[in-house]
PDB file of C-alpha atoms in Angstrom:
ATOM      1  CA  UNK A   1     -13.470  -3.108  -4.347  1.00 42.00           C
ATOM      2  CA  UNK A   2     -13.902  -5.812  -6.626  1.00 40.00           C
ATOM      3  CA  UNK A   3     -11.534  -6.837  -9.147  1.00 41.00           C
ATOM      4  CA  UNK A   4     -13.877  -6.764 -12.273  1.00 36.00           C
ATOM      5  CA  UNK A   5     -15.443  -3.554 -11.088  1.00 35.00           C
ATOM      6  CA  UNK A   6     -11.926  -2.123 -10.317  1.00 35.00           C
ATOM      7  CA  UNK A   7     -10.525  -3.407 -14.021  1.00 32.00           C
ATOM      8  CA  UNK A   8     -13.570  -1.199 -15.840  1.00 28.00           C
ATOM      9  CA  UNK A   9     -13.215   1.965 -14.121  1.00 34.00           C
ATOM     10  CA  UNK A  10      -9.488   1.804 -14.788  1.00 32.00           C
ATOM     11  CA  UNK A  11     -10.146   1.145 -19.064  1.00 32.00           C
ATOM     12  CA  UNK A  12     -12.607   4.028 -18.679  1.00 30.00           C
ATOM     13  CA  UNK A  13     -10.700   6.477 -17.067  1.00 35.00           C
ATOM     14  CA  UNK A  14      -7.084   5.789 -16.032  1.00 36.00           C
ATOM     15  CA  UNK A  15      -6.396   5.980 -19.945  1.00 31.00           C
ATOM     16  CA  UNK A  16      -6.362   9.209 -21.245  1.00 32.00           C
ATOM     17  CA  UNK A  17      -4.828  12.570 -19.689  1.00 33.00           C
ATOM     18  CA  UNK A  18      -1.459  13.961 -19.235  1.00 30.00           C
ATOM     19  CA  UNK A  19       1.279  15.895 -16.599  1.00 32.00           C
ATOM     20  CA  UNK A  20       1.509  19.284 -16.401  1.00 32.00           C
ATOM     21  CA  UNK A  21       3.275  18.941 -12.329  1.00 40.00           C
ATOM     22  CA  UNK A  22       6.050  16.932 -11.805  1.00 38.00           C
ATOM     23  CA  UNK A  23       4.311  16.395  -8.342  1.00 42.00           C
ATOM     24  CA  UNK A  24       1.096  16.051 -10.038  1.00 54.00           C
ATOM     25  CA  UNK A  25      -1.088  13.092  -8.560  1.00 64.00           C
ATOM     26  CA  UNK A  26      -4.062  11.214 -11.138  1.00 61.00           C
ATOM     27  CA  UNK A  27      -1.121  10.725 -13.990  1.00 54.00           C
ATOM     28  CA  UNK A  28      -2.897   8.422 -15.725  1.00 48.00           C
ATOM     29  CA  UNK A  29      -1.799   3.745 -15.840  1.00 42.00           C
ATOM     30  CA  UNK A  30      -2.153   1.750 -18.016  1.00 39.00           C
ATOM     31  CA  UNK A  31      -5.182  -0.735 -17.778  1.00 36.00           C
ATOM     32  CA  UNK A  32      -2.402  -3.965 -18.021  1.00 36.00           C
ATOM     33  CA  UNK A  33      -1.439  -3.194 -14.286  1.00 38.00           C
ATOM     34  CA  UNK A  34      -4.869  -3.110 -13.094  1.00 38.00           C
ATOM     35  CA  UNK A  35      -3.816  -5.894 -10.412  1.00 46.00           C
ATOM     36  CA  UNK A  36      -1.899  -3.448  -8.423  1.00 53.00           C
ATOM     37  CA  UNK A  37      -5.129  -1.115  -7.699  1.00 58.00           C
ATOM     38  CA  UNK A  38      -7.201  -4.071  -5.881  1.00 67.00           C
ATOM     39  CA  UNK A  39      -3.666  -5.854  -3.686  1.00 81.00           C
ATOM     40  CA  UNK A  40      -2.893  -2.592  -2.048  1.00 84.00           C
ATOM     41  CA  UNK A  41      -0.437  -4.728   0.133  1.00 88.00           C
ATOM     42  CA  UNK A  42       1.415  -6.574  -3.277  1.00 88.00           C
ATOM     43  CA  UNK A  43       4.361  -4.287  -2.577  1.00 89.00           C
ATOM     44  CA  UNK A  44       5.025  -6.012   0.861  1.00 93.00           C
ATOM     45  CA  UNK A  45       6.744  -8.573  -1.773  1.00 93.00           C
ATOM     46  CA  UNK A  46       9.332  -6.520  -3.020  1.00 90.00           C
ATOM     47  CA  UNK A  47       9.748  -3.583  -1.158  1.00 92.00           C
ATOM     48  CA  UNK A  48      12.514  -4.539   2.329  1.00 93.00           C
ATOM     49  CA  UNK A  49      11.115  -2.553   5.130  1.00 93.00           C
ATOM     50  CA  UNK A  50      13.806  -0.577   7.162  1.00 91.00           C
ATOM     51  CA  UNK A  51      12.696   0.209  10.913  1.00 90.00           C
ATOM     52  CA  UNK A  52      12.547   4.241  10.571  1.00 87.00           C
ATOM     53  CA  UNK A  53       9.599   2.488   7.951  1.00 87.00           C
ATOM     54  CA  UNK A  54       7.078   1.845  10.908  1.00 88.00           C
ATOM     55  CA  UNK A  55       7.545   3.908  13.540  1.00 83.00           C
ATOM     56  CA  UNK A  56       3.978   5.328  12.470  1.00 79.00           C
ATOM     57  CA  UNK A  57       2.808   2.529  11.656  1.00 84.00           C
ATOM     58  CA  UNK A  58      -0.192   1.261  15.301  1.00 82.00           C
ATOM     59  CA  UNK A  59       0.283  -2.678  16.276  1.00 84.00           C
ATOM     60  CA  UNK A  60      -3.052  -3.117  14.406  1.00 83.00           C
ATOM     61  CA  UNK A  61      -1.525  -1.700  11.670  1.00 83.00           C
ATOM     62  CA  UNK A  62       1.282  -3.878  11.843  1.00 89.00           C
ATOM     63  CA  UNK A  63      -0.785  -6.798  12.642  1.00 90.00           C
ATOM     64  CA  UNK A  64      -2.140  -6.338   9.250  1.00 89.00           C
ATOM     65  CA  UNK A  65       0.905  -5.571   7.354  1.00 92.00           C
ATOM     66  CA  UNK A  66       2.272  -8.745   8.542  1.00 95.00           C
ATOM     67  CA  UNK A  67      -0.590 -11.087   7.755  1.00 96.00           C
ATOM     68  CA  UNK A  68      -1.290  -9.345   4.542  1.00 95.00           C
ATOM     69  CA  UNK A  69       1.854 -11.357   3.675  1.00 97.00           C
ATOM     70  CA  UNK A  70       0.652 -14.844   4.629  1.00 98.00           C
ATOM     71  CA  UNK A  71      -2.647 -13.574   2.769  1.00 97.00           C
ATOM     72  CA  UNK A  72      -1.386 -13.167  -0.285  1.00 96.00           C
ATOM     73  CA  UNK A  73      -0.151 -17.134  -0.098  1.00 97.00           C
ATOM     74  CA  UNK A  74      -3.156 -18.197   1.045  1.00 97.00           C
ATOM     75  CA  UNK A  75      -3.330 -18.557   4.294  1.00 98.00           C
ATOM     76  CA  UNK A  76      -6.418 -19.959   5.406  1.00 97.00           C
ATOM     77  CA  UNK A  77      -6.224 -17.375   9.432  1.00 97.00           C
ATOM     78  CA  UNK A  78      -8.296 -18.363  11.847  1.00 95.00           C
ATOM     79  CA  UNK A  79      -7.995 -15.687  13.114  1.00 93.00           C
ATOM     80  CA  UNK A  80     -12.342 -14.691  12.499  1.00 92.00           C
ATOM     81  CA  UNK A  81     -11.420 -11.084  11.791  1.00 89.00           C
ATOM     82  CA  UNK A  82      -8.436 -11.596   9.389  1.00 92.00           C
ATOM     83  CA  UNK A  83     -10.558 -13.806   7.107  1.00 92.00           C
ATOM     84  CA  UNK A  84     -13.055 -11.264   6.348  1.00 89.00           C
ATOM     85  CA  UNK A  85     -11.147  -8.819   5.776  1.00 86.00           C
ATOM     86  CA  UNK A  86      -8.989 -10.832   3.214  1.00 89.00           C
ATOM     87  CA  UNK A  87     -11.702 -12.068   2.283  1.00 88.00           C
ATOM     88  CA  UNK A  88     -13.064  -9.281   0.455  1.00 80.00           C
ATOM     89  CA  UNK A  89     -10.242  -9.309  -1.645  1.00 83.00           C
ATOM     90  CA  UNK A  90     -10.775 -11.074  -4.537  1.00 82.00           C
ATOM     91  CA  UNK A  91      -6.999 -12.147  -5.090  1.00 88.00           C
ATOM     92  CA  UNK A  92      -7.409 -13.990  -1.400  1.00 93.00           C
ATOM     93  CA  UNK A  93      -7.585 -17.721  -1.925  1.00 94.00           C
ATOM     94  CA  UNK A  94      -6.899 -19.538   1.294  1.00 96.00           C
ATOM     95  CA  UNK A  95      -5.674 -22.804   0.381  1.00 97.00           C
ATOM     96  CA  UNK A  96      -2.710 -24.026   2.705  1.00 97.00           C
ATOM     97  CA  UNK A  97      -2.634 -24.381   6.714  1.00 97.00           C
ATOM     98  CA  UNK A  98       1.262 -23.456   6.989  1.00 97.00           C
ATOM     99  CA  UNK A  99       3.011 -21.427   3.549  1.00 97.00           C
ATOM    100  CA  UNK A 100       5.708 -20.748   5.813  1.00 97.00           C
ATOM    101  CA  UNK A 101       8.124 -21.981   2.856  1.00 97.00           C
ATOM    102  CA  UNK A 102       6.495 -19.853  -0.130  1.00 97.00           C
ATOM    103  CA  UNK A 103       7.277 -16.504   1.804  1.00 98.00           C
ATOM    104  CA  UNK A 104      10.536 -15.613  -0.574  1.00 97.00           C
ATOM    105  CA  UNK A 105      13.710 -13.817   1.303  1.00 97.00           C
ATOM    106  CA  UNK A 106      12.592  -9.795   0.897  1.00 96.00           C
ATOM    107  CA  UNK A 107       9.061 -11.673   2.630  1.00 97.00           C
ATOM    108  CA  UNK A 108      10.542 -13.385   5.366  1.00 98.00           C
ATOM    109  CA  UNK A 109      13.050 -10.268   6.122  1.00 98.00           C
ATOM    110  CA  UNK A 110       9.579  -7.880   6.546  1.00 97.00           C
ATOM    111  CA  UNK A 111       7.850 -10.111   8.933  1.00 98.00           C
ATOM    112  CA  UNK A 112      10.803 -10.916  10.708  1.00 97.00           C
ATOM    113  CA  UNK A 113      11.276  -6.486  10.803  1.00 97.00           C
ATOM    114  CA  UNK A 114       7.637  -6.608  11.473  1.00 96.00           C
ATOM    115  CA  UNK A 115       7.596  -8.340  14.243  1.00 96.00           C
ATOM    116  CA  UNK A 116      10.292  -6.628  15.130  1.00 95.00           C
ATOM    117  CA  UNK A 117       8.514  -2.997  15.364  1.00 93.00           C
ATOM    118  CA  UNK A 118       5.357  -4.467  17.145  1.00 92.00           C
ATOM    119  CA  UNK A 119       7.371  -6.151  19.736  1.00 93.00           C
ATOM    120  CA  UNK A 120       8.753  -2.732  20.395  1.00 90.00           C
ATOM    121  CA  UNK A 121       5.926  -1.016  21.032  1.00 88.00           C
ATOM    122  CA  UNK A 122       4.746  -4.151  23.380  1.00 87.00           C
ATOM    123  CA  UNK A 123       7.385  -3.103  25.604  1.00 86.00           C
ATOM    124  CA  UNK A 124       7.140   0.651  25.713  1.00 82.00           C
ATOM    125  CA  UNK A 125       3.616  -0.110  26.228  1.00 73.00           C
ATOM    126  CA  UNK A 126       3.149   2.106  23.199  1.00 62.00           C
ATOM    127  CA  UNK A 127       0.105   0.327  21.313  1.00 56.00           C
ATOM    128  CA  UNK A 128      -1.980   1.556  19.928  1.00 50.00           C
ATOM    129  CA  UNK A 129      -6.014   0.253  21.113  1.00 44.00           C
ATOM    130  CA  UNK A 130      -6.620  -2.358  18.845  1.00 44.00           C
ATOM    131  CA  UNK A 131      -8.596  -0.894  15.638  1.00 44.00           C
ATOM    132  CA  UNK A 132     -10.336  -2.006  12.817  1.00 45.00           C
ATOM    133  CA  UNK A 133      -9.014  -2.992  10.305  1.00 47.00           C
ATOM    134  CA  UNK A 134      -9.966  -0.986   7.851  1.00 49.00           C
ATOM    135  CA  UNK A 135      -8.622   1.935   9.347  1.00 58.00           C
ATOM    136  CA  UNK A 136      -5.296   0.572   9.143  1.00 70.00           C
ATOM    137  CA  UNK A 137      -3.167   2.911   6.055  1.00 82.00           C
ATOM    138  CA  UNK A 138      -0.418   0.782   4.148  1.00 84.00           C
ATOM    139  CA  UNK A 139       1.202   3.517   2.969  1.00 89.00           C
ATOM    140  CA  UNK A 140       2.979   5.467   5.256  1.00 87.00           C
ATOM    141  CA  UNK A 141       6.766   4.299   5.004  1.00 88.00           C
ATOM    142  CA  UNK A 142       6.090   6.683   2.186  1.00 92.00           C
ATOM    143  CA  UNK A 143       6.269   9.595   4.407  1.00 89.00           C
ATOM    144  CA  UNK A 144       8.522   7.874   6.514  1.00 85.00           C
ATOM    145  CA  UNK A 145      12.010   7.232   4.587  1.00 86.00           C
ATOM    146  CA  UNK A 146      13.003   8.362   0.854  1.00 91.00           C
ATOM    147  CA  UNK A 147      13.101   5.819  -1.193  1.00 93.00           C
ATOM    148  CA  UNK A 148      15.903   4.959  -3.800  1.00 93.00           C
ATOM    149  CA  UNK A 149      16.325   4.292  -7.153  1.00 92.00           C
ATOM    150  CA  UNK A 150      16.346   0.213  -6.898  1.00 90.00           C
ATOM    151  CA  UNK A 151      13.310  -0.103  -4.918  1.00 91.00           C
ATOM    152  CA  UNK A 152      11.052   2.221  -7.661  1.00 91.00           C
ATOM    153  CA  UNK A 153      12.535   0.313 -10.408  1.00 89.00           C
ATOM    154  CA  UNK A 154      11.573  -3.522  -8.811  1.00 87.00           C
ATOM    155  CA  UNK A 155       7.477  -1.770  -9.000  1.00 88.00           C
ATOM    156  CA  UNK A 156       5.080  -1.938 -12.364  1.00 85.00           C
ATOM    157  CA  UNK A 157       3.521   0.578 -13.265  1.00 84.00           C
ATOM    158  CA  UNK A 158      -0.099   0.143 -12.004  1.00 83.00           C
ATOM    159  CA  UNK A 159       2.426  -0.238  -8.115  1.00 86.00           C
ATOM    160  CA  UNK A 160       4.028   3.309  -8.776  1.00 89.00           C
ATOM    161  CA  UNK A 161       1.144   4.913  -8.991  1.00 87.00           C
ATOM    162  CA  UNK A 162      -0.547   3.765  -5.960  1.00 89.00           C
ATOM    163  CA  UNK A 163       2.568   5.062  -4.196  1.00 92.00           C
ATOM    164  CA  UNK A 164       2.529   8.533  -5.458  1.00 91.00           C
ATOM    165  CA  UNK A 165      -1.203   8.263  -5.481  1.00 91.00           C
ATOM    166  CA  UNK A 166      -1.196   7.482  -1.786  1.00 92.00           C
ATOM    167  CA  UNK A 167       1.076  10.266  -0.752  1.00 94.00           C
ATOM    168  CA  UNK A 168      -2.057  12.564  -1.353  1.00 93.00           C
ATOM    169  CA  UNK A 169      -4.205  11.087  -0.533  1.00 93.00           C
ATOM    170  CA  UNK A 170      -2.622  11.198   2.830  1.00 92.00           C
ATOM    171  CA  UNK A 171      -3.520  14.667   2.813  1.00 94.00           C
ATOM    172  CA  UNK A 172      -6.378  14.707   2.557  1.00 93.00           C
ATOM    173  CA  UNK A 173      -6.939  15.295  -2.011  1.00 93.00           C
ATOM    174  CA  UNK A 174      -9.989  15.072  -3.412  1.00 92.00           C
ATOM    175  CA  UNK A 175      -9.678  12.964  -6.215  1.00 89.00           C
ATOM    176  CA  UNK A 176     -10.801  14.256  -9.865  1.00 87.00           C
ATOM    177  CA  UNK A 177     -10.096  10.564 -11.201  1.00 84.00           C
ATOM    178  CA  UNK A 178     -13.404   8.014 -10.562  1.00 83.00           C
ATOM    179  CA  UNK A 179     -11.595   4.560 -10.011  1.00 82.00           C
ATOM    180  CA  UNK A 180      -8.683   6.700  -7.363  1.00 85.00           C
ATOM    181  CA  UNK A 181     -11.340   8.152  -5.772  1.00 85.00           C
ATOM    182  CA  UNK A 182     -13.137   4.875  -5.362  1.00 82.00           C
ATOM    183  CA  UNK A 183     -10.039   3.046  -4.522  1.00 84.00           C
ATOM    184  CA  UNK A 184      -8.561   5.338  -1.758  1.00 87.00           C
ATOM    185  CA  UNK A 185     -12.054   5.317  -0.109  1.00 84.00           C
ATOM    186  CA  UNK A 186     -12.370   2.479   0.570  1.00 79.00           C
ATOM    187  CA  UNK A 187      -9.858   2.778   3.614  1.00 82.00           C
ATOM    188  CA  UNK A 188     -10.709   4.738   6.503  1.00 80.00           C
ATOM    189  CA  UNK A 189      -8.196   7.210   6.823  1.00 86.00           C
ATOM    190  CA  UNK A 190      -8.938   8.449   3.907  1.00 90.00           C
ATOM    191  CA  UNK A 191     -10.805  11.821   4.045  1.00 92.00           C
ATOM    192  CA  UNK A 192     -11.067  13.762   1.147  1.00 93.00           C
ATOM    193  CA  UNK A 193     -11.075  17.310   1.922  1.00 93.00           C
ATOM    194  CA  UNK A 194      -8.981  19.998  -0.311  1.00 91.00           C
ATOM    195  CA  UNK A 195      -8.038  19.275  -4.439  1.00 88.00           C
ATOM    196  CA  UNK A 196      -4.400  20.919  -3.682  1.00 90.00           C
ATOM    197  CA  UNK A 197      -2.213  19.700  -0.884  1.00 91.00           C
ATOM    198  CA  UNK A 198       0.783  20.698  -2.548  1.00 89.00           C
ATOM    199  CA  UNK A 199       1.595  22.261   0.385  1.00 91.00           C
ATOM    200  CA  UNK A 200       0.640  19.787   2.693  1.00 93.00           C
ATOM    201  CA  UNK A 201       4.035  17.633   1.378  1.00 93.00           C
ATOM    202  CA  UNK A 202       6.626  17.002   3.708  1.00 94.00           C
ATOM    203  CA  UNK A 203      10.079  17.352   2.008  1.00 95.00           C
ATOM    204  CA  UNK A 204      10.579  13.490   2.190  1.00 94.00           C
ATOM    205  CA  UNK A 205       7.249  12.907   0.034  1.00 94.00           C
ATOM    206  CA  UNK A 206       8.075  15.417  -2.170  1.00 93.00           C
ATOM    207  CA  UNK A 207      11.326  13.772  -3.309  1.00 95.00           C
ATOM    208  CA  UNK A 208       9.182  10.162  -3.624  1.00 94.00           C
ATOM    209  CA  UNK A 209       6.262  11.477  -5.736  1.00 93.00           C
ATOM    210  CA  UNK A 210       9.427  12.446  -8.185  1.00 93.00           C
ATOM    211  CA  UNK A 211      11.493   9.356  -7.652  1.00 94.00           C
ATOM    212  CA  UNK A 212       8.036   7.217  -8.600  1.00 93.00           C
ATOM    213  CA  UNK A 213       6.806   9.865 -10.814  1.00 90.00           C
ATOM    214  CA  UNK A 214      10.585  10.021 -12.905  1.00 90.00           C
ATOM    215  CA  UNK A 215      10.440   5.819 -12.606  1.00 91.00           C
ATOM    216  CA  UNK A 216       6.499   5.401 -14.040  1.00 87.00           C
ATOM    217  CA  UNK A 217       8.162   6.990 -17.718  1.00 86.00           C
ATOM    218  CA  UNK A 218      10.315   5.032 -17.638  1.00 85.00           C
ATOM    219  CA  UNK A 219       8.238   2.126 -17.326  1.00 79.00           C
ATOM    220  CA  UNK A 220       6.159   0.894 -20.754  1.00 67.00           C
TER     221      UNK A 220
END
């Protein structure tokens, strides 16, 4: 989804509404945070990955996440698939053949953590068959381990809304909000099938939703 279209959708669809349930999806988001909705990998620059976070990801998922970190710094991909995938996003500006010096401490740590998990999958022979990059779900970590207060406080309000709604999207929640529906529909892993998935949320997911929602309420 292109950024211009998304900003219009946000302005029309996310400024109204109210919260009736502490675990409710689709809480309104300030339109000034629209940029977060256009980059599903932005959290890889602010959230420090733990080994436990990556257990549900396939080899193709991990490869995409690792390369997303480089894409955010304008790396010029030689791999045609990666180049084509990231070129669909307006935030991707290919400018450099080497961006290693541009990576932050968190990004370097995340690259190493992802690579370690990739190597584990290759060694154990559990690496999944290569899949389309569009099938990768970059938000599976939200279902694997509990977030901490400091981790959610480091994110912007828009990114927090993505995280919270991604938990519902994973279970096939049918979004009523047009912008959220459009955002998650671009991922092939999202299969809308129910307008109520509360009973499907795990204890970890419920805890993360509550923590995220509490943090959103404190953001201006």
